[in-house]
XYZ file of C-alpha atoms in Angstrom:
472
model
C 77.485 103.729 96.480
C 74.875 106.246 95.333
C 74.217 109.568 97.029
C 70.435 109.213 97.118
C 69.891 112.238 99.348
C 71.797 114.433 96.930
C 69.621 113.219 94.047
C 66.434 113.730 96.065
C 67.467 117.261 97.036
C 68.343 118.062 93.417
C 65.032 116.763 92.070
C 63.039 118.448 94.828
C 64.610 121.832 94.014
C 63.894 121.267 90.337
C 60.288 120.338 91.088
C 59.780 123.453 93.198
C 61.247 125.553 90.393
C 59.042 124.020 87.675
C 55.838 124.037 89.772
C 54.303 121.037 88.013
C 51.367 119.285 89.736
C 53.344 116.074 90.283
C 56.319 114.044 89.092
C 57.028 110.391 89.886
C 60.570 109.006 89.630
C 61.962 105.484 89.805
C 65.535 104.278 89.250
C 66.316 100.578 89.186
C 69.630 98.705 89.068
C 70.811 95.079 89.177
C 70.463 95.200 92.961
C 66.825 96.343 92.779
C 65.228 99.758 93.225
C 67.920 102.379 93.778
C 65.608 105.363 94.136
C 61.865 106.009 94.024
C 60.087 109.197 94.932
C 57.026 111.225 94.139
C 56.909 115.010 94.171
C 53.699 116.974 94.571
C 50.135 115.703 94.416
C 48.521 113.695 91.652
C 45.052 115.256 92.091
C 43.704 118.787 91.855
C 42.555 118.800 95.506
C 46.085 117.921 96.672
C 44.860 114.949 98.660
C 46.898 112.201 96.955
C 50.698 112.454 97.189
C 52.346 111.219 93.993
C 54.514 108.115 94.166
C 56.242 105.520 92.035
C 53.058 103.408 92.054
C 50.752 106.238 90.938
C 49.211 105.468 87.550
C 50.019 107.984 84.804
C 49.653 107.989 81.061
C 52.950 107.237 79.334
C 51.933 108.401 75.816
C 54.612 107.640 73.198
C 56.707 105.573 75.566
C 54.113 102.970 74.506
C 55.745 102.703 71.082
C 58.606 100.402 72.053
C 56.075 97.988 73.545
C 54.372 97.743 70.165
C 57.663 97.166 68.357
C 58.774 94.701 71.035
C 55.594 92.750 70.282
C 56.610 92.792 66.599
C 60.161 91.711 67.507
C 58.847 88.793 69.574
C 56.697 87.744 66.633
C 59.668 88.003 64.263
C 61.772 85.851 66.603
C 58.937 83.306 66.480
C 58.760 83.408 62.678
C 55.305 84.980 62.581
C 56.303 88.199 60.810
C 59.367 89.983 59.498
C 60.272 93.649 59.704
C 61.190 93.199 56.021
C 57.568 92.418 55.163
C 55.928 94.999 52.907
C 53.153 96.906 54.631
C 50.815 95.789 51.850
C 51.051 92.204 53.142
C 48.882 93.352 56.048
C 47.103 96.308 54.438
C 46.646 95.745 50.677
C 45.216 99.255 50.213
C 48.204 100.992 51.825
C 50.197 103.335 49.612
C 52.120 106.608 49.721
C 51.690 108.897 46.687
C 54.538 108.498 44.219
C 56.059 105.566 46.110
C 55.958 101.942 44.903
C 53.587 100.307 47.390
C 55.690 97.167 47.888
C 58.784 99.224 48.783
C 57.469 100.358 52.192
C 58.220 97.774 54.885
C 57.447 97.307 58.562
C 61.049 98.343 59.224
C 60.357 101.726 57.655
C 57.278 102.144 59.852
C 59.167 101.187 63.021
C 62.054 103.570 62.275
C 59.848 106.454 61.043
C 61.521 106.321 57.622
C 58.558 105.512 55.369
C 58.580 109.057 53.956
C 55.415 110.181 55.739
C 55.701 113.817 56.943
C 53.801 115.176 59.955
C 50.112 114.874 59.029
C 46.889 115.597 60.973
C 45.020 112.260 61.420
C 46.181 111.676 65.022
C 45.052 115.119 66.157
C 41.783 114.684 64.277
C 41.281 111.352 66.017
C 41.784 112.948 69.434
C 39.409 115.887 68.979
C 36.731 113.821 67.237
C 36.681 111.013 69.819
C 37.536 112.681 73.142
C 34.587 114.283 74.972
C 35.058 117.837 76.200
C 37.781 119.042 73.851
C 36.516 122.541 73.102
C 39.572 124.797 72.972
C 39.991 127.146 70.025
C 42.577 124.878 68.422
C 40.368 121.816 68.979
C 37.408 123.498 67.298
C 39.602 124.411 64.333
C 40.745 120.802 64.045
C 37.192 119.478 64.248
C 36.186 121.788 61.426
C 38.935 120.399 59.187
C 38.467 116.683 59.985
C 37.128 114.626 57.047
C 35.644 111.971 59.366
C 35.891 110.689 62.962
C 39.285 109.132 62.189
C 38.390 106.240 64.487
C 39.424 103.326 62.252
C 42.781 102.264 60.838
C 41.195 102.362 57.380
C 40.670 106.125 57.811
C 44.412 106.637 58.303
C 45.314 104.389 55.374
C 42.873 106.263 53.132
C 44.298 109.654 54.127
C 47.906 108.561 53.527
C 47.005 107.074 50.139
C 44.747 109.779 48.750
C 45.316 113.130 50.465
C 46.555 115.961 48.270
C 47.493 117.992 51.370
C 50.969 116.573 51.883
C 54.107 115.793 49.907
C 56.130 112.668 50.803
C 59.572 113.387 52.219
C 61.461 111.011 49.948
C 61.993 107.356 49.163
C 61.457 104.806 51.950
C 64.526 104.742 54.175
C 65.818 108.115 52.966
C 64.667 110.423 55.780
C 63.611 109.941 59.387
C 60.588 111.947 60.508
C 58.546 110.911 63.537
C 55.232 109.380 62.465
C 52.470 108.348 64.845
C 50.590 107.076 61.816
C 53.290 104.482 61.171
C 52.851 103.094 64.673
C 49.087 103.029 64.297
C 49.648 100.618 61.425
C 52.068 98.489 63.468
C 49.432 98.109 66.191
C 47.161 96.315 63.747
C 50.019 94.292 62.266
C 50.450 92.724 65.719
C 46.742 91.843 65.794
C 47.061 89.992 62.492
C 50.391 88.254 63.084
C 49.689 87.236 66.677
C 46.094 86.190 66.182
C 45.132 88.150 69.305
C 44.804 91.866 69.956
C 47.814 93.989 70.802
C 46.136 94.768 74.138
C 45.978 91.080 75.039
C 49.462 90.364 73.680
C 51.066 93.054 75.844
C 49.207 91.858 78.907
C 50.028 88.169 78.437
C 53.551 88.348 77.024
C 55.054 91.455 78.670
C 53.092 93.019 81.532
C 52.042 89.875 83.410
C 55.433 88.061 83.214
C 57.191 91.223 84.463
C 54.752 91.767 87.330
C 53.577 95.049 85.803
C 50.284 94.775 87.670
C 49.441 98.480 87.347
C 49.916 98.701 83.575
C 47.350 98.421 80.803
C 46.778 99.443 77.201
C 43.303 100.952 77.106
C 41.766 103.694 75.031
C 39.751 105.757 77.493
C 41.425 105.142 80.865
C 38.573 103.098 82.349
C 40.694 99.979 82.859
C 43.525 102.070 84.282
C 41.146 103.693 86.764
C 39.880 100.259 87.813
C 43.334 98.804 88.497
C 44.726 101.983 90.099
C 42.828 101.511 93.376
C 42.258 105.255 93.436
C 45.915 106.171 92.902
C 45.736 107.603 89.385
C 46.839 111.038 88.253
C 44.437 113.800 87.278
C 45.338 115.441 83.975
C 46.602 119.041 83.974
C 47.156 121.393 81.064
C 47.121 125.057 80.102
C 43.980 126.531 78.546
C 43.907 129.021 75.668
C 44.666 131.847 78.118
C 47.627 130.080 79.718
C 45.809 129.097 82.920
C 46.363 125.671 84.465
C 43.285 123.440 84.680
C 42.655 119.767 85.416
C 40.252 117.053 84.327
C 40.082 113.286 83.935
C 39.523 113.351 80.176
C 42.074 110.916 78.775
C 42.857 111.436 75.097
C 40.855 108.925 73.080
C 42.459 108.101 69.731
C 41.160 104.668 68.693
C 43.405 103.722 65.742
C 46.532 104.909 67.579
C 46.335 102.298 70.349
C 49.961 101.173 70.168
C 51.272 104.721 69.759
C 50.274 106.315 73.009
C 47.577 104.545 75.013
C 49.424 102.613 77.739
C 48.846 103.735 81.332
C 51.444 102.650 83.881
C 53.613 103.650 86.843
C 57.227 104.684 87.266
C 57.846 101.438 89.151
C 56.328 99.237 86.445
C 58.068 101.011 83.570
C 61.491 100.557 85.160
C 60.795 96.813 85.303
C 60.155 96.880 81.568
C 63.256 98.905 80.727
C 65.481 96.894 83.066
C 64.397 93.701 81.327
C 65.438 95.194 77.983
C 68.761 96.332 79.463
C 69.503 92.746 80.525
C 68.774 91.040 77.208
C 65.269 90.002 78.207
C 66.046 88.902 81.779
C 64.263 90.285 84.859
C 64.954 89.131 88.409
C 66.840 86.114 87.116
C 64.121 84.929 84.731
C 64.238 85.028 80.925
C 61.049 86.984 80.219
C 61.610 87.854 76.558
C 63.593 85.925 73.934
C 67.017 87.620 73.661
C 66.607 87.465 69.871
C 63.665 89.850 70.206
C 65.676 92.316 72.300
C 68.501 92.157 69.752
C 66.013 92.897 66.975
C 64.640 95.856 68.956
C 67.812 97.718 69.979
C 70.769 95.515 69.051
C 73.917 95.619 66.967
C 72.102 96.492 63.751
C 71.782 100.031 65.075
C 74.787 102.352 65.490
C 76.155 103.516 68.826
C 77.078 107.205 68.648
C 76.676 110.310 70.837
C 73.803 111.291 68.540
C 70.416 109.657 69.188
C 69.588 107.015 66.595
C 65.993 105.810 66.355
C 65.859 102.017 66.465
C 62.524 100.214 66.787
C 60.648 102.412 69.256
C 63.643 103.676 71.248
C 66.390 106.236 70.655
C 69.872 104.769 71.140
C 72.966 106.783 72.053
C 76.273 106.667 73.926
C 77.053 108.691 77.058
C 80.185 108.288 79.143
C 80.940 105.050 77.331
C 77.560 103.478 78.118
C 74.669 102.644 75.787
C 71.421 104.438 76.627
C 68.065 103.673 75.001
C 65.170 106.009 75.762
C 61.908 107.613 74.697
C 59.666 110.484 75.693
C 55.914 110.909 75.538
C 53.304 113.629 75.592
C 49.526 114.010 75.428
C 46.904 116.029 77.269
C 47.931 115.822 80.930
C 50.886 113.563 80.152
C 54.624 114.297 79.883
C 57.057 111.422 80.259
C 60.625 110.320 79.711
C 62.168 106.948 80.424
C 65.118 104.869 79.458
C 67.704 102.234 80.199
C 71.445 101.865 80.440
C 72.611 98.531 79.051
C 73.722 96.331 81.924
C 70.753 96.381 84.260
C 69.802 100.009 84.858
C 66.507 101.749 84.133
C 64.880 105.030 85.067
C 61.584 106.793 84.465
C 60.087 110.245 85.096
C 56.309 110.670 84.762
C 54.353 113.933 85.026
C 50.636 114.751 84.818
C 50.982 118.131 83.084
C 51.013 118.174 79.310
C 53.613 119.740 77.031
C 56.537 119.936 79.463
C 59.936 118.248 79.254
C 60.957 115.485 81.638
C 64.574 115.526 80.445
C 65.684 117.749 83.360
C 64.306 115.115 85.752
C 65.631 112.051 83.932
C 69.156 113.252 83.165
C 70.225 113.443 86.832
C 68.980 109.863 87.239
C 71.267 108.774 84.407
C 74.062 110.819 85.934
C 73.635 109.135 89.320
C 74.301 105.746 87.722
C 77.012 107.015 85.357
C 78.929 108.704 88.167
C 78.603 112.148 86.589
C 77.678 115.436 88.288
C 73.899 115.502 88.575
C 73.588 118.635 86.448
C 75.520 117.161 83.492
C 73.652 117.861 80.252
C 72.833 115.051 77.840
C 72.123 117.209 74.822
C 74.051 116.298 71.692
C 73.648 119.788 70.219
C 76.598 121.739 71.600
C 76.977 125.321 70.285
C 80.298 125.788 68.503
C 80.484 129.539 69.012
C 80.827 129.964 65.244
C 78.366 131.419 62.794
C 76.815 129.343 60.040
C 78.432 130.158 56.709
C 75.256 129.933 54.581
C 72.435 131.758 56.418
C 70.693 132.579 53.136
C 70.345 128.842 52.408
C 68.158 128.184 55.433
C 66.040 131.319 55.867
C 62.401 130.912 54.959
C 59.142 129.389 56.148
C 58.682 125.697 56.925
C 55.432 123.925 57.749
C 54.201 120.927 59.738
C 50.635 119.757 59.156
C 50.434 117.456 62.167
C 47.656 119.541 63.740
C 46.501 123.052 62.940
C 49.371 123.920 60.571
C 52.452 124.924 62.544
C 55.229 127.032 61.138
C 58.939 127.442 61.673
C 59.961 130.817 60.258
C 63.731 131.258 60.018
C 65.262 134.725 59.602
C 68.745 136.231 59.667
C 70.025 139.647 60.668
C 72.637 141.686 58.802
C 75.430 139.944 60.706
C 74.280 136.459 59.745
C 72.793 135.521 63.107
C 69.840 133.157 62.732
C 66.492 133.253 64.523
C 63.312 131.198 64.391
C 59.674 131.765 65.190
C 58.669 128.242 66.214
C 55.189 127.358 67.522
C 54.696 131.052 68.380
C 57.936 131.175 70.380
C 60.984 133.290 69.536
C 64.195 131.262 69.430
C 67.841 132.002 68.736
C 69.680 129.433 66.605
C 73.157 128.543 67.867
C 75.271 126.756 65.263
C 76.684 123.423 66.431
C 78.111 121.594 63.414
C 77.314 121.174 59.734
C 73.602 122.098 59.492
C 72.748 121.299 63.134
C 71.593 124.075 65.475
C 70.587 124.321 69.106
C 67.395 126.402 69.207
C 67.258 128.287 72.490
C 64.755 130.591 74.118
C 65.403 134.202 73.182
C 64.935 135.291 76.800
C 66.912 132.382 78.290
C 69.964 131.310 76.256
C 70.650 128.412 78.626
C 67.320 126.745 77.798
C 67.347 124.585 74.676
C 63.825 124.327 73.283
C 64.599 121.996 70.385
C 67.284 121.034 67.909
C 67.096 121.958 64.242
C 68.935 120.229 61.423
C 68.451 121.772 57.992
C 68.180 119.451 55.007
C 69.909 121.094 52.062
C 69.564 120.218 48.396
C 71.142 122.226 45.562
C 72.353 124.896 47.961
C 69.004 125.507 49.655
C 67.209 123.906 52.596
C 64.041 122.089 51.528
C 63.242 121.074 55.100
C 64.284 121.307 58.726
C 64.125 118.471 61.227
C 62.903 120.022 64.462
C 64.023 117.407 66.971
C 62.492 114.383 65.186
C 59.874 115.902 62.861
C 60.657 117.302 59.434
C 59.011 120.615 58.571
C 58.932 121.190 54.790
C 59.736 124.489 53.116
C 56.766 126.496 51.899
C 56.988 127.791 48.308
C 60.090 125.888 47.279
């Protein structure tokens, strides 16, 4: 039914082109594992071939596990996504926003109004040994404390003068790791046990995810890996590839990014969600919880819509739910197709995209050519009619301040300097653009949707994060 050799050849060519240290792939269907393969070596000495049972970090793919825990607890009557955040954290507030108006739903959907802010990056550099790059040193110098407690995040959100809220709760979506840090501790309170224990007892163990764990520093992952765990690769300040075993340690952000797992295990998890909580004929999770997580409340369109920890979209008539992840030495992408299909791509080099590896896995199941793109930002070939409305400088304060500088030439063509990379903006529709590498117009680097008020953009959503205009 499936041309596995064709997929393997396609992925192998892609891997050789990208030259990453390793990538592990697994595709699962109702009949079991359809495809599993590792490419490259998981260690710097090239002694350990990567495979679907190699342990990798999964970074932000952890988020849906945290919200699934919340959904299970809601189905059991132990919390509600409509609860105000102050029920669990009385000192929580966002400047200028009525405290009781921010709910767990807003946290889960990244719509609380919190823009990109630096506490997560501070937490990493202040708590991870050996982070001594130029950018890390700059972050350490700006950190107000070790940012190792949830109270530190709550205090920053409530009292910092460095950021301006995006809008009222529910008004704008902008990806917020800080929101998911809070949800991690909500689970602790509502469940009466730690999130770590909850995931192990209620999700990992029932699914047979024996090589999965939520731990802060990787020690538990190393212990259960039986030696088959990926080294972590990244580029240094000079652009040279290096490796270490220094997992990012970010204590308050446990449920955001700290699960370690395998391609095989993660496809078990996603397949269970794709089958309304059933895995291998057993009801593992209450179907009410799955409905809460990704169900009919959320729209089904070609454009990704962020539910509770997963993006939901339609492709070729099928519902796909997915998420990516990234940290030092970690780049991941995984998802499901409703009806029993799941797929995962894990890599041990940081800051690279796994979409090119995951899309052909979707396409195999969907019966599409393997090279079919899944981007929703399709250039229209037309110029944007209001270039003067969007030109300017926009800022994200998630780490060392990052800028998106948008300019236009005399003919109305738009360009952006984004994270020190030159991009060309191709108009798609309304205020949506496909931002592509200036030296490679076929390579989309991000999407940009400008947010216009009174004839002028006050912000731009770069993929999922809103950068705010400087000097409005």
